[in-house]
PDB file of C-alpha atoms in Angstrom:
ATOM      1  CA  UNK A   1      -7.694 -42.430 -27.992  1.00  0.00           C
ATOM      2  CA  UNK A   2      -7.565 -38.709 -27.135  1.00  0.00           C
ATOM      3  CA  UNK A   3      -9.441 -36.211 -29.235  1.00  0.00           C
ATOM      4  CA  UNK A   4      -7.914 -32.929 -30.405  1.00  0.00           C
ATOM      5  CA  UNK A   5     -10.007 -31.140 -27.750  1.00  0.00           C
ATOM      6  CA  UNK A   6      -8.463 -33.351 -25.035  1.00  0.00           C
ATOM      7  CA  UNK A   7      -4.984 -32.468 -26.309  1.00  0.00           C
ATOM      8  CA  UNK A   8      -5.793 -28.756 -26.065  1.00  0.00           C
ATOM      9  CA  UNK A   9      -7.025 -29.205 -22.488  1.00  0.00           C
ATOM     10  CA  UNK A  10      -3.889 -31.136 -21.501  1.00  0.00           C
ATOM     11  CA  UNK A  11      -1.529 -28.593 -23.091  1.00  0.00           C
ATOM     12  CA  UNK A  12      -3.069 -25.712 -21.132  1.00  0.00           C
ATOM     13  CA  UNK A  13      -2.815 -26.028 -17.369  1.00  0.00           C
ATOM     14  CA  UNK A  14      -3.737 -23.745 -14.498  1.00  0.00           C
ATOM     15  CA  UNK A  15      -3.244 -25.035 -10.954  1.00  0.00           C
ATOM     16  CA  UNK A  16      -6.387 -25.339  -8.822  1.00  0.00           C
ATOM     17  CA  UNK A  17      -4.381 -23.815  -5.964  1.00  0.00           C
ATOM     18  CA  UNK A  18      -0.974 -22.411  -5.020  1.00  0.00           C
ATOM     19  CA  UNK A  19       1.081 -23.462  -1.998  1.00  0.00           C
ATOM     20  CA  UNK A  20       2.325 -20.539   0.116  1.00  0.00           C
ATOM     21  CA  UNK A  21       5.648 -20.929   1.921  1.00  0.00           C
ATOM     22  CA  UNK A  22       5.187 -18.170   4.483  1.00  0.00           C
ATOM     23  CA  UNK A  23       8.696 -17.224   5.573  1.00  0.00           C
ATOM     24  CA  UNK A  24      11.183 -19.547   3.849  1.00  0.00           C
ATOM     25  CA  UNK A  25      13.533 -21.404   6.140  1.00  0.00           C
ATOM     26  CA  UNK A  26      11.583 -20.454   9.276  1.00  0.00           C
ATOM     27  CA  UNK A  27       8.581 -22.746   8.832  1.00  0.00           C
ATOM     28  CA  UNK A  28       9.355 -24.556  12.099  1.00  0.00           C
ATOM     29  CA  UNK A  29       8.868 -21.388  14.157  1.00  0.00           C
ATOM     30  CA  UNK A  30       5.874 -19.921  12.332  1.00  0.00           C
ATOM     31  CA  UNK A  31       3.915 -20.117  15.592  1.00  0.00           C
ATOM     32  CA  UNK A  32       6.378 -17.801  17.325  1.00  0.00           C
ATOM     33  CA  UNK A  33       6.630 -15.515  14.295  1.00  0.00           C
ATOM     34  CA  UNK A  34       2.840 -15.139  14.360  1.00  0.00           C
ATOM     35  CA  UNK A  35       3.090 -13.182  17.636  1.00  0.00           C
ATOM     36  CA  UNK A  36       4.814 -10.067  16.211  1.00  0.00           C
ATOM     37  CA  UNK A  37       2.735 -10.294  13.030  1.00  0.00           C
ATOM     38  CA  UNK A  38      -0.509 -10.483  15.004  1.00  0.00           C
ATOM     39  CA  UNK A  39       0.643  -7.522  17.093  1.00  0.00           C
ATOM     40  CA  UNK A  40       1.455  -5.453  14.000  1.00  0.00           C
ATOM     41  CA  UNK A  41      -1.879  -6.240  12.360  1.00  0.00           C
ATOM     42  CA  UNK A  42      -3.670  -5.299  15.599  1.00  0.00           C
ATOM     43  CA  UNK A  43      -1.784  -2.005  15.853  1.00  0.00           C
ATOM     44  CA  UNK A  44      -2.444  -1.215  12.183  1.00  0.00           C
ATOM     45  CA  UNK A  45      -6.198  -1.849  12.336  1.00  0.00           C
ATOM     46  CA  UNK A  46      -6.691  -0.242  15.760  1.00  0.00           C
ATOM     47  CA  UNK A  47      -4.568   2.814  15.004  1.00  0.00           C
ATOM     48  CA  UNK A  48      -6.188   3.552  11.645  1.00  0.00           C
ATOM     49  CA  UNK A  49      -9.686   2.970  13.051  1.00  0.00           C
ATOM     50  CA  UNK A  50      -8.949   5.445  15.834  1.00  0.00           C
ATOM     51  CA  UNK A  51      -7.755   8.059  13.336  1.00  0.00           C
ATOM     52  CA  UNK A  52     -10.933   7.629  11.272  1.00  0.00           C
ATOM     53  CA  UNK A  53     -13.185   7.879  14.324  1.00  0.00           C
ATOM     54  CA  UNK A  54     -11.257  10.897  15.612  1.00  0.00           C
ATOM     55  CA  UNK A  55     -11.689  12.755  12.326  1.00  0.00           C
ATOM     56  CA  UNK A  56     -15.354  11.821  11.927  1.00  0.00           C
ATOM     57  CA  UNK A  57     -16.306  12.774  15.496  1.00  0.00           C
ATOM     58  CA  UNK A  58     -14.244  15.974  15.752  1.00  0.00           C
ATOM     59  CA  UNK A  59     -15.744  18.865  13.818  1.00  0.00           C
ATOM     60  CA  UNK A  60     -12.555  20.953  14.138  1.00  0.00           C
ATOM     61  CA  UNK A  61     -10.758  18.256  12.086  1.00  0.00           C
ATOM     62  CA  UNK A  62     -13.172  18.566   9.164  1.00  0.00           C
ATOM     63  CA  UNK A  63     -10.499  20.188   7.027  1.00  0.00           C
ATOM     64  CA  UNK A  64      -8.788  19.114   3.760  1.00  0.00           C
ATOM     65  CA  UNK A  65      -5.594  17.966   5.495  1.00  0.00           C
ATOM     66  CA  UNK A  66      -7.494  15.581   7.753  1.00  0.00           C
ATOM     67  CA  UNK A  67      -9.809  14.381   4.993  1.00  0.00           C
ATOM     68  CA  UNK A  68      -6.720  13.223   3.107  1.00  0.00           C
ATOM     69  CA  UNK A  69      -5.418  11.629   6.309  1.00  0.00           C
ATOM     70  CA  UNK A  70      -8.687   9.698   6.608  1.00  0.00           C
ATOM     71  CA  UNK A  71      -8.168   8.466   3.030  1.00  0.00           C
ATOM     72  CA  UNK A  72      -4.697   7.278   4.029  1.00  0.00           C
ATOM     73  CA  UNK A  73      -6.110   5.484   7.077  1.00  0.00           C
ATOM     74  CA  UNK A  74      -8.783   3.747   4.975  1.00  0.00           C
ATOM     75  CA  UNK A  75      -6.154   2.692   2.441  1.00  0.00           C
ATOM     76  CA  UNK A  76      -3.883   1.318   5.159  1.00  0.00           C
ATOM     77  CA  UNK A  77      -6.794  -0.702   6.557  1.00  0.00           C
ATOM     78  CA  UNK A  78      -7.510  -2.089   3.083  1.00  0.00           C
ATOM     79  CA  UNK A  79      -3.844  -2.970   2.568  1.00  0.00           C
ATOM     80  CA  UNK A  80      -3.750  -4.694   5.951  1.00  0.00           C
ATOM     81  CA  UNK A  81      -6.918  -6.701   5.291  1.00  0.00           C
ATOM     82  CA  UNK A  82      -5.561  -7.796   1.894  1.00  0.00           C
ATOM     83  CA  UNK A  83      -2.754  -9.825   3.461  1.00  0.00           C
ATOM     84  CA  UNK A  84      -4.045 -10.565   6.970  1.00  0.00           C
ATOM     85  CA  UNK A  85      -6.284 -13.623   6.232  1.00  0.00           C
ATOM     86  CA  UNK A  86      -3.706 -15.692   4.358  1.00  0.00           C
ATOM     87  CA  UNK A  87      -0.710 -14.586   6.458  1.00  0.00           C
ATOM     88  CA  UNK A  88      -2.331 -15.549   9.755  1.00  0.00           C
ATOM     89  CA  UNK A  89      -3.771 -18.728   8.207  1.00  0.00           C
ATOM     90  CA  UNK A  90      -0.235 -19.813   7.281  1.00  0.00           C
ATOM     91  CA  UNK A  91       1.379 -18.756  10.564  1.00  0.00           C
ATOM     92  CA  UNK A  92      -1.396 -19.889  12.926  1.00  0.00           C
ATOM     93  CA  UNK A  93      -2.943 -22.932  11.298  1.00  0.00           C
ATOM     94  CA  UNK A  94      -0.403 -23.974   8.630  1.00  0.00           C
ATOM     95  CA  UNK A  95      -3.151 -23.535   6.004  1.00  0.00           C
ATOM     96  CA  UNK A  96      -0.914 -22.912   3.015  1.00  0.00           C
ATOM     97  CA  UNK A  97      -3.148 -23.504   0.014  1.00  0.00           C
ATOM     98  CA  UNK A  98      -4.944 -20.691  -1.789  1.00  0.00           C
ATOM     99  CA  UNK A  99      -7.160 -21.253  -4.835  1.00  0.00           C
ATOM    100  CA  UNK A 100      -6.060 -19.907  -8.205  1.00  0.00           C
ATOM    101  CA  UNK A 101      -8.915 -17.392  -8.589  1.00  0.00           C
ATOM    102  CA  UNK A 102      -8.866 -16.250  -4.909  1.00  0.00           C
ATOM    103  CA  UNK A 103      -5.124 -15.728  -5.367  1.00  0.00           C
ATOM    104  CA  UNK A 104      -5.736 -13.415  -8.338  1.00  0.00           C
ATOM    105  CA  UNK A 105      -8.421 -11.516  -6.401  1.00  0.00           C
ATOM    106  CA  UNK A 106      -6.101 -11.015  -3.426  1.00  0.00           C
ATOM    107  CA  UNK A 107      -3.319  -9.882  -5.752  1.00  0.00           C
ATOM    108  CA  UNK A 108      -5.624  -7.330  -7.431  1.00  0.00           C
ATOM    109  CA  UNK A 109      -6.677  -5.745  -4.129  1.00  0.00           C
ATOM    110  CA  UNK A 110      -3.176  -5.869  -2.660  1.00  0.00           C
ATOM    111  CA  UNK A 111      -1.615  -3.987  -5.570  1.00  0.00           C
ATOM    112  CA  UNK A 112      -4.630  -1.681  -5.988  1.00  0.00           C
ATOM    113  CA  UNK A 113      -4.372  -0.477  -2.403  1.00  0.00           C
ATOM    114  CA  UNK A 114      -0.635   0.084  -2.911  1.00  0.00           C
ATOM    115  CA  UNK A 115      -1.373   2.325  -5.897  1.00  0.00           C
ATOM    116  CA  UNK A 116      -4.106   4.112  -3.928  1.00  0.00           C
ATOM    117  CA  UNK A 117      -1.680   4.746  -1.054  1.00  0.00           C
ATOM    118  CA  UNK A 118       0.872   6.244  -3.430  1.00  0.00           C
ATOM    119  CA  UNK A 119      -1.820   8.470  -4.965  1.00  0.00           C
ATOM    120  CA  UNK A 120      -3.100   9.605  -1.550  1.00  0.00           C
ATOM    121  CA  UNK A 121       0.438  10.557  -0.503  1.00  0.00           C
ATOM    122  CA  UNK A 122       0.697  12.627  -3.685  1.00  0.00           C
ATOM    123  CA  UNK A 123      -2.633  14.330  -2.926  1.00  0.00           C
ATOM    124  CA  UNK A 124      -1.385  15.081   0.602  1.00  0.00           C
ATOM    125  CA  UNK A 125       1.763  16.711  -0.798  1.00  0.00           C
ATOM    126  CA  UNK A 126      -0.432  18.891  -3.034  1.00  0.00           C
ATOM    127  CA  UNK A 127      -2.499  19.775   0.046  1.00  0.00           C
ATOM    128  CA  UNK A 128       0.650  20.878   1.914  1.00  0.00           C
ATOM    129  CA  UNK A 129       1.803  22.939  -1.093  1.00  0.00           C
ATOM    130  CA  UNK A 130      -1.517  24.780  -1.320  1.00  0.00           C
ATOM    131  CA  UNK A 131      -1.640  25.344   2.455  1.00  0.00           C
ATOM    132  CA  UNK A 132       1.863  26.874   2.529  1.00  0.00           C
ATOM    133  CA  UNK A 133       1.937  28.764  -0.780  1.00  0.00           C
ATOM    134  CA  UNK A 134      -1.631  30.105  -0.716  1.00  0.00           C
ATOM    135  CA  UNK A 135      -2.962  29.900   2.853  1.00  0.00           C
ATOM    136  CA  UNK A 136      -5.624  32.607   2.397  1.00  0.00           C
ATOM    137  CA  UNK A 137      -7.355  30.647  -0.396  1.00  0.00           C
ATOM    138  CA  UNK A 138      -6.623  27.160   0.998  1.00  0.00           C
ATOM    139  CA  UNK A 139     -10.241  26.372   1.915  1.00  0.00           C
ATOM    140  CA  UNK A 140     -11.625  27.778  -1.355  1.00  0.00           C
ATOM    141  CA  UNK A 141      -9.181  25.778  -3.513  1.00  0.00           C
ATOM    142  CA  UNK A 142      -9.571  22.442  -1.698  1.00  0.00           C
ATOM    143  CA  UNK A 143     -13.333  22.393  -1.251  1.00  0.00           C
ATOM    144  CA  UNK A 144     -15.222  19.264  -0.182  1.00  0.00           C
ATOM    145  CA  UNK A 145     -16.351  18.763  -3.780  1.00  0.00           C
ATOM    146  CA  UNK A 146     -12.767  18.888  -5.061  1.00  0.00           C
ATOM    147  CA  UNK A 147     -11.589  16.449  -2.374  1.00  0.00           C
ATOM    148  CA  UNK A 148     -14.375  13.990  -3.273  1.00  0.00           C
ATOM    149  CA  UNK A 149     -13.363  14.209  -6.940  1.00  0.00           C
ATOM    150  CA  UNK A 150      -9.721  13.608  -6.051  1.00  0.00           C
ATOM    151  CA  UNK A 151     -10.730  10.550  -4.025  1.00  0.00           C
ATOM    152  CA  UNK A 152     -12.829   9.160  -6.874  1.00  0.00           C
ATOM    153  CA  UNK A 153     -10.009   9.767  -9.357  1.00  0.00           C
ATOM    154  CA  UNK A 154      -7.543   7.938  -7.084  1.00  0.00           C
ATOM    155  CA  UNK A 155      -9.799   4.865  -6.830  1.00  0.00           C
ATOM    156  CA  UNK A 156     -10.544   4.892 -10.582  1.00  0.00           C
ATOM    157  CA  UNK A 157      -6.858   5.184 -11.435  1.00  0.00           C
ATOM    158  CA  UNK A 158      -5.890   2.212  -9.273  1.00  0.00           C
ATOM    159  CA  UNK A 159      -8.790   0.063 -10.506  1.00  0.00           C
ATOM    160  CA  UNK A 160      -8.177   0.740 -14.196  1.00  0.00           C
ATOM    161  CA  UNK A 161      -4.415   0.249 -13.857  1.00  0.00           C
ATOM    162  CA  UNK A 162      -4.676  -3.118 -12.093  1.00  0.00           C
ATOM    163  CA  UNK A 163      -7.819  -4.496 -13.752  1.00  0.00           C
ATOM    164  CA  UNK A 164      -5.953  -6.160 -16.696  1.00  0.00           C
ATOM    165  CA  UNK A 165      -3.389  -7.893 -14.460  1.00  0.00           C
ATOM    166  CA  UNK A 166      -5.494 -10.936 -13.364  1.00  0.00           C
ATOM    167  CA  UNK A 167      -6.623 -11.515 -16.959  1.00  0.00           C
ATOM    168  CA  UNK A 168      -3.043 -11.342 -18.249  1.00  0.00           C
ATOM    169  CA  UNK A 169      -2.178 -14.084 -15.745  1.00  0.00           C
ATOM    170  CA  UNK A 170      -5.225 -16.229 -16.570  1.00  0.00           C
ATOM    171  CA  UNK A 171      -4.125 -16.510 -20.201  1.00  0.00           C
ATOM    172  CA  UNK A 172      -0.804 -18.106 -19.174  1.00  0.00           C
ATOM    173  CA  UNK A 173      -0.007 -21.792 -19.101  1.00  0.00           C
ATOM    174  CA  UNK A 174       1.364 -22.935 -15.734  1.00  0.00           C
ATOM    175  CA  UNK A 175       3.597 -25.889 -14.890  1.00  0.00           C
ATOM    176  CA  UNK A 176       2.023 -28.567 -12.662  1.00  0.00           C
ATOM    177  CA  UNK A 177       5.145 -28.689 -10.469  1.00  0.00           C
ATOM    178  CA  UNK A 178       5.545 -24.928 -10.009  1.00  0.00           C
ATOM    179  CA  UNK A 179       2.821 -23.992  -7.533  1.00  0.00           C
ATOM    180  CA  UNK A 180       5.019 -22.826  -4.636  1.00  0.00           C
ATOM    181  CA  UNK A 181       4.695 -19.119  -3.761  1.00  0.00           C
ATOM    182  CA  UNK A 182       7.468 -17.351  -1.862  1.00  0.00           C
ATOM    183  CA  UNK A 183       5.163 -15.455   0.517  1.00  0.00           C
ATOM    184  CA  UNK A 184       1.965 -15.937   2.501  1.00  0.00           C
ATOM    185  CA  UNK A 185       0.039 -13.840  -0.035  1.00  0.00           C
ATOM    186  CA  UNK A 186      -0.201 -13.513  -3.809  1.00  0.00           C
ATOM    187  CA  UNK A 187       2.325 -11.066  -5.216  1.00  0.00           C
ATOM    188  CA  UNK A 188       2.201 -10.369  -8.973  1.00  0.00           C
ATOM    189  CA  UNK A 189       5.892 -10.951  -9.639  1.00  0.00           C
ATOM    190  CA  UNK A 190       5.784 -14.178  -7.625  1.00  0.00           C
ATOM    191  CA  UNK A 191       2.706 -15.635  -9.352  1.00  0.00           C
ATOM    192  CA  UNK A 192       3.937 -14.589 -12.793  1.00  0.00           C
ATOM    193  CA  UNK A 193       7.170 -16.555 -12.398  1.00  0.00           C
ATOM    194  CA  UNK A 194       5.234 -19.810 -11.825  1.00  0.00           C
ATOM    195  CA  UNK A 195       4.072 -19.798 -15.452  1.00  0.00           C
ATOM    196  CA  UNK A 196       5.654 -22.033 -18.095  1.00  0.00           C
ATOM    197  CA  UNK A 197       5.050 -19.537 -20.870  1.00  0.00           C
ATOM    198  CA  UNK A 198       6.339 -16.296 -22.319  1.00  0.00           C
ATOM    199  CA  UNK A 199       5.666 -13.664 -19.643  1.00  0.00           C
ATOM    200  CA  UNK A 200       7.120 -10.696 -21.551  1.00  0.00           C
ATOM    201  CA  UNK A 201       3.724  -8.973 -21.796  1.00  0.00           C
ATOM    202  CA  UNK A 202       3.156  -9.431 -18.059  1.00  0.00           C
ATOM    203  CA  UNK A 203       6.601  -8.037 -17.227  1.00  0.00           C
ATOM    204  CA  UNK A 204       6.156  -5.019 -19.505  1.00  0.00           C
ATOM    205  CA  UNK A 205       2.664  -4.252 -18.255  1.00  0.00           C
ATOM    206  CA  UNK A 206       3.754  -4.637 -14.639  1.00  0.00           C
ATOM    207  CA  UNK A 207       6.633  -2.244 -15.286  1.00  0.00           C
ATOM    208  CA  UNK A 208       4.253   0.199 -16.971  1.00  0.00           C
ATOM    209  CA  UNK A 209       1.893   0.151 -13.974  1.00  0.00           C
ATOM    210  CA  UNK A 210       4.736   0.760 -11.517  1.00  0.00           C
ATOM    211  CA  UNK A 211       6.248   3.615 -13.548  1.00  0.00           C
ATOM    212  CA  UNK A 212       2.924   5.283 -14.390  1.00  0.00           C
ATOM    213  CA  UNK A 213       1.651   5.204 -10.805  1.00  0.00           C
ATOM    214  CA  UNK A 214       4.246   4.926  -8.046  1.00  0.00           C
ATOM    215  CA  UNK A 215       7.039   6.229 -10.297  1.00  0.00           C
ATOM    216  CA  UNK A 216       5.130   9.311 -11.465  1.00  0.00           C
ATOM    217  CA  UNK A 217       3.746   9.947  -7.970  1.00  0.00           C
ATOM    218  CA  UNK A 218       7.199   9.912  -6.384  1.00  0.00           C
ATOM    219  CA  UNK A 219       8.524  12.417  -8.925  1.00  0.00           C
ATOM    220  CA  UNK A 220       5.543  14.725  -8.388  1.00  0.00           C
ATOM    221  CA  UNK A 221       5.948  14.496  -4.608  1.00  0.00           C
ATOM    222  CA  UNK A 222       9.604  15.541  -4.968  1.00  0.00           C
ATOM    223  CA  UNK A 223       8.496  18.413  -7.237  1.00  0.00           C
ATOM    224  CA  UNK A 224       5.860  19.469  -4.680  1.00  0.00           C
ATOM    225  CA  UNK A 225       8.448  19.658  -1.932  1.00  0.00           C
ATOM    226  CA  UNK A 226      10.854  21.556  -4.147  1.00  0.00           C
ATOM    227  CA  UNK A 227       8.108  24.152  -4.638  1.00  0.00           C
ATOM    228  CA  UNK A 228       7.298  24.088  -0.920  1.00  0.00           C
ATOM    229  CA  UNK A 229      10.952  24.735  -0.034  1.00  0.00           C
ATOM    230  CA  UNK A 230      11.083  27.575  -2.559  1.00  0.00           C
ATOM    231  CA  UNK A 231       7.998  29.119  -0.951  1.00  0.00           C
ATOM    232  CA  UNK A 232       9.283  28.613   2.593  1.00  0.00           C
ATOM    233  CA  UNK A 233      12.645  30.194   1.796  1.00  0.00           C
ATOM    234  CA  UNK A 234      10.751  33.272   0.672  1.00  0.00           C
ATOM    235  CA  UNK A 235       9.248  33.775   4.122  1.00  0.00           C
ATOM    236  CA  UNK A 236      10.823  36.625   6.038  1.00  0.00           C
ATOM    237  CA  UNK A 237      10.747  35.182   9.542  1.00  0.00           C
ATOM    238  CA  UNK A 238      12.801  32.088  10.489  1.00  0.00           C
ATOM    239  CA  UNK A 239      10.016  31.189  12.923  1.00  0.00           C
ATOM    240  CA  UNK A 240       7.493  31.189  10.071  1.00  0.00           C
ATOM    241  CA  UNK A 241       9.787  28.937   8.040  1.00  0.00           C
ATOM    242  CA  UNK A 242      10.091  26.418  10.865  1.00  0.00           C
ATOM    243  CA  UNK A 243       6.339  26.527  11.500  1.00  0.00           C
ATOM    244  CA  UNK A 244       5.583  25.941   7.804  1.00  0.00           C
ATOM    245  CA  UNK A 245       8.020  23.049   7.483  1.00  0.00           C
ATOM    246  CA  UNK A 246       6.786  21.511  10.726  1.00  0.00           C
ATOM    247  CA  UNK A 247       3.351  20.994   9.133  1.00  0.00           C
ATOM    248  CA  UNK A 248       5.034  18.733   6.556  1.00  0.00           C
ATOM    249  CA  UNK A 249       7.044  16.489   8.897  1.00  0.00           C
ATOM    250  CA  UNK A 250       4.335  13.841   9.367  1.00  0.00           C
ATOM    251  CA  UNK A 251       3.720  13.599   5.648  1.00  0.00           C
ATOM    252  CA  UNK A 252       7.435  13.381   4.841  1.00  0.00           C
ATOM    253  CA  UNK A 253       7.816  10.496   7.305  1.00  0.00           C
ATOM    254  CA  UNK A 254       4.763   8.728   5.808  1.00  0.00           C
ATOM    255  CA  UNK A 255       6.268   9.132   2.318  1.00  0.00           C
ATOM    256  CA  UNK A 256       9.594   7.650   3.460  1.00  0.00           C
ATOM    257  CA  UNK A 257       7.872   4.768   5.279  1.00  0.00           C
ATOM    258  CA  UNK A 258       6.018   3.853   2.073  1.00  0.00           C
ATOM    259  CA  UNK A 259       8.558   4.542  -0.675  1.00  0.00           C
ATOM    260  CA  UNK A 260      11.724   3.119   0.904  1.00  0.00           C
ATOM    261  CA  UNK A 261      10.267  -0.439   1.099  1.00  0.00           C
ATOM    262  CA  UNK A 262       8.745   0.001  -2.393  1.00  0.00           C
ATOM    263  CA  UNK A 263      12.173   0.835  -3.793  1.00  0.00           C
ATOM    264  CA  UNK A 264      13.633  -2.105  -1.860  1.00  0.00           C
ATOM    265  CA  UNK A 265      11.089  -4.540  -3.320  1.00  0.00           C
ATOM    266  CA  UNK A 266      11.661  -3.246  -6.864  1.00  0.00           C
ATOM    267  CA  UNK A 267      15.454  -3.423  -6.567  1.00  0.00           C
ATOM    268  CA  UNK A 268      15.408  -6.946  -5.131  1.00  0.00           C
ATOM    269  CA  UNK A 269      13.046  -8.283  -7.806  1.00  0.00           C
ATOM    270  CA  UNK A 270      15.155  -6.720 -10.562  1.00  0.00           C
ATOM    271  CA  UNK A 271      18.705  -7.255  -9.303  1.00  0.00           C
ATOM    272  CA  UNK A 272      18.576  -9.488  -6.228  1.00  0.00           C
ATOM    273  CA  UNK A 273      17.710 -12.862  -7.696  1.00  0.00           C
ATOM    274  CA  UNK A 274      20.848 -14.367  -6.146  1.00  0.00           C
ATOM    275  CA  UNK A 275      19.787 -13.309  -2.642  1.00  0.00           C
ATOM    276  CA  UNK A 276      18.264 -15.888  -0.252  1.00  0.00           C
ATOM    277  CA  UNK A 277      14.473 -16.313  -0.461  1.00  0.00           C
ATOM    278  CA  UNK A 278      14.082 -15.076   3.101  1.00  0.00           C
ATOM    279  CA  UNK A 279      15.395 -11.634   2.048  1.00  0.00           C
ATOM    280  CA  UNK A 280      12.750 -11.352  -0.685  1.00  0.00           C
ATOM    281  CA  UNK A 281      10.092 -12.414   1.792  1.00  0.00           C
ATOM    282  CA  UNK A 282      11.084 -10.004   4.578  1.00  0.00           C
ATOM    283  CA  UNK A 283      11.327  -6.998   2.231  1.00  0.00           C
ATOM    284  CA  UNK A 284       7.854  -7.774   0.865  1.00  0.00           C
ATOM    285  CA  UNK A 285       6.461  -7.904   4.410  1.00  0.00           C
ATOM    286  CA  UNK A 286       8.139  -4.577   5.202  1.00  0.00           C
ATOM    287  CA  UNK A 287       6.490  -3.061   2.139  1.00  0.00           C
ATOM    288  CA  UNK A 288       2.990  -4.316   2.979  1.00  0.00           C
ATOM    289  CA  UNK A 289       2.822  -4.439   6.780  1.00  0.00           C
ATOM    290  CA  UNK A 290       5.032  -1.637   8.120  1.00  0.00           C
ATOM    291  CA  UNK A 291       3.393   1.492   6.566  1.00  0.00           C
ATOM    292  CA  UNK A 292      -0.102   0.709   7.973  1.00  0.00           C
ATOM    293  CA  UNK A 293       1.505   0.159  11.383  1.00  0.00           C
ATOM    294  CA  UNK A 294       3.683   3.273  11.452  1.00  0.00           C
ATOM    295  CA  UNK A 295       1.386   5.859   9.824  1.00  0.00           C
ATOM    296  CA  UNK A 296      -1.061   6.094  12.776  1.00  0.00           C
ATOM    297  CA  UNK A 297       1.892   6.287  15.177  1.00  0.00           C
ATOM    298  CA  UNK A 298       3.556   9.046  13.143  1.00  0.00           C
ATOM    299  CA  UNK A 299       0.425  11.182  12.949  1.00  0.00           C
ATOM    300  CA  UNK A 300      -0.602  10.626  16.571  1.00  0.00           C
ATOM    301  CA  UNK A 301       2.880  11.601  17.786  1.00  0.00           C
ATOM    302  CA  UNK A 302       3.462  14.574  15.452  1.00  0.00           C
ATOM    303  CA  UNK A 303      -0.062  16.035  15.353  1.00  0.00           C
ATOM    304  CA  UNK A 304      -1.352  17.432  18.640  1.00  0.00           C
ATOM    305  CA  UNK A 305      -4.884  17.804  17.228  1.00  0.00           C
ATOM    306  CA  UNK A 306      -5.047  14.160  16.089  1.00  0.00           C
ATOM    307  CA  UNK A 307      -3.597  12.950  19.389  1.00  0.00           C
ATOM    308  CA  UNK A 308      -6.161  14.864  21.441  1.00  0.00           C
ATOM    309  CA  UNK A 309      -9.032  13.688  19.235  1.00  0.00           C
ATOM    310  CA  UNK A 310      -7.884  10.049  19.484  1.00  0.00           C
ATOM    311  CA  UNK A 311      -7.731  10.317  23.281  1.00  0.00           C
ATOM    312  CA  UNK A 312     -11.270  11.699  23.290  1.00  0.00           C
ATOM    313  CA  UNK A 313     -12.418   8.682  21.252  1.00  0.00           C
ATOM    314  CA  UNK A 314     -10.700   6.270  23.637  1.00  0.00           C
ATOM    315  CA  UNK A 315     -12.414   7.961  26.566  1.00  0.00           C
ATOM    316  CA  UNK A 316     -15.761   7.707  24.816  1.00  0.00           C
ATOM    317  CA  UNK A 317     -16.277  11.448  24.566  1.00  0.00           C
ATOM    318  CA  UNK A 318     -17.201  13.625  21.634  1.00  0.00           C
ATOM    319  CA  UNK A 319     -15.452  16.854  20.704  1.00  0.00           C
ATOM    320  CA  UNK A 320     -16.603  19.992  18.904  1.00  0.00           C
TER     321      UNK A 320
END
């Protein structure tokens, strides 16, 4: 005969592990799909490492703009490493199981680095505004001490925002038959839907995190560029206007590369439930894999100073 304690234990269930699909409907060709994914991960890690080394080894790049770029490179490496182990394990070795607690840890870091990336892009827009609107006091406003404080605030913001999420999931009761995840990593919205319980609190808190971080950041970035345009239009010379705007091109492209997939993921999770699972999966991969791949390419192509410094690193030479 079961005791009351046994009944409590039976009524509350958390799976020991989740089963990751990978890319739904394409399981038979995961080996082939692993080739472009492996290439993208290699480009992302190599490109961002080169940017970091170029900035560290080149004294002429020890400026606020490039310090923020190094933060972006570090964040992109963290975002890449958050999904790389499980994605390649699924595609290469068909290792689809991930433990419940490791899944929550991966989810925390994955979403934390996303929030950090959004915050860094906002800081970079502020950097461009200061550089264009007040160039004579640029170095005195964005001192090394201020940049360190901004970096610490960005990390603290992401950590505090995402810290409750794993605990909100651990309190939920899950169904024994619902352990199939739609991706090769743990995504909050995906894990949350596997619960057989009221997930209203999780939905509301997830919405709050998105609006208070990525949502607020995007609005402030738009405001920053509105102020930048106002300042640029006040410049007398058309050549000065073009030169000022040209310093923002790389950052604008990085913002678009990050926010367009973010908007796509949000729209699909809210309104695209009728769409095939493969669409959800591919948009999520675009959101997590593409920005770390493209950001080093954007900055190496658009910034002559970064390109030269990266070439010096590849040749094994230092630069003053």
